[in-house]
């Protein structure tokens, strides 16, 4: 099993550009999450999904959008990149609330 | 609201020393889960342990041990005989056992542990 995979690993964007961060899990998990990690900080929740077709905002959703058309995939879209979105982005999944969340390797995004 | 406090920001020890990483949490829920994750310099997040709120037994796994005390809302992590490979950022996290947004992990800010040879 690959677990949780994320692409790309690194990306540099110019201000105002758009991009999609991909996340795929092969564990048939219902719950999926997007977090961002800023230097010296813990992770903060951007969006989450409790199943295909169901998504909701987390703590820091502004500037991002998500969709969940399948159980496996949970892409995160940045529409108009801003320097404040420079961060490391982690996707995670779990079977249900409570069990440990499995994290992808992260995407390091720089917006200049 | 959930909150996790890791008051220590950086700890430096010499190899073979024991080190304890502190974690204090806040939650209004009676059912919750506590976690420790390790983030080595390579950047990935490695799950170490999960504890549910009804299980206060301490746990030992090799050189790692965890002390969960509901009375003080603490979930401390001790590394015995530290090794250079233990150098990493360690995160304590809390999850409430509810569906929806509270199923998220609330992370502390992390403790950077440096183990010198």
mmCIF file of N, CA and C in Angstrom, chain A residues 35 40 42 44 48 61 81 88 93 105 108:
data_model
loop_
_atom_site.group_PDB
_atom_site.id
_atom_site.type_symbol
_atom_site.label_atom_id
_atom_site.label_comp_id
_atom_site.label_asym_id
_atom_site.label_seq_id
_atom_site.Cartn_x
_atom_site.Cartn_y
_atom_site.Cartn_z
ATOM 1 N N UNK A 35 -3.928 20.179 6.059
ATOM 2 C CA UNK A 35 -3.335 21.040 7.067
ATOM 3 C C UNK A 35 -2.242 21.875 6.404
ATOM 4 N N UNK A 40 7.803 27.067 12.859
ATOM 5 C CA UNK A 40 7.682 27.224 14.308
ATOM 6 C C UNK A 40 6.280 27.019 14.846
ATOM 7 N N UNK A 42 2.594 24.530 14.929
ATOM 8 C CA UNK A 42 1.994 23.230 14.658
ATOM 9 C C UNK A 42 1.169 23.315 13.384
ATOM 10 N N UNK A 44 -2.257 23.493 11.155
ATOM 11 C CA UNK A 44 -3.607 24.037 11.283
ATOM 12 C C UNK A 44 -4.480 23.486 10.159
ATOM 13 N N UNK A 48 -11.610 19.809 5.589
ATOM 14 C CA UNK A 48 -11.688 18.385 5.840
ATOM 15 C C UNK A 48 -12.895 17.816 5.091
ATOM 16 N N UNK A 61 -9.536 28.437 6.196
ATOM 17 C CA UNK A 61 -9.943 28.070 4.837
ATOM 18 C C UNK A 61 -9.793 29.163 3.783
ATOM 19 N N UNK A 81 -2.831 32.844 -5.681
ATOM 20 C CA UNK A 81 -1.799 32.641 -4.679
ATOM 21 C C UNK A 81 -1.303 33.971 -4.095
ATOM 22 N N UNK A 88 4.102 24.665 4.253
ATOM 23 C CA UNK A 88 4.157 23.252 3.901
ATOM 24 C C UNK A 88 2.755 22.693 4.116
ATOM 25 N N UNK A 93 -5.359 11.275 6.316
ATOM 26 C CA UNK A 93 -6.609 10.526 6.244
ATOM 27 C C UNK A 93 -6.748 9.641 7.464
ATOM 28 N N UNK A 105 3.569 12.971 2.590
ATOM 29 C CA UNK A 105 4.923 13.499 2.793
ATOM 30 C C UNK A 105 5.001 15.019 2.776
ATOM 31 N N UNK A 108 5.856 21.446 -0.235
ATOM 32 C CA UNK A 108 6.433 22.735 0.179
ATOM 33 C C UNK A 108 6.132 23.755 -0.904
#
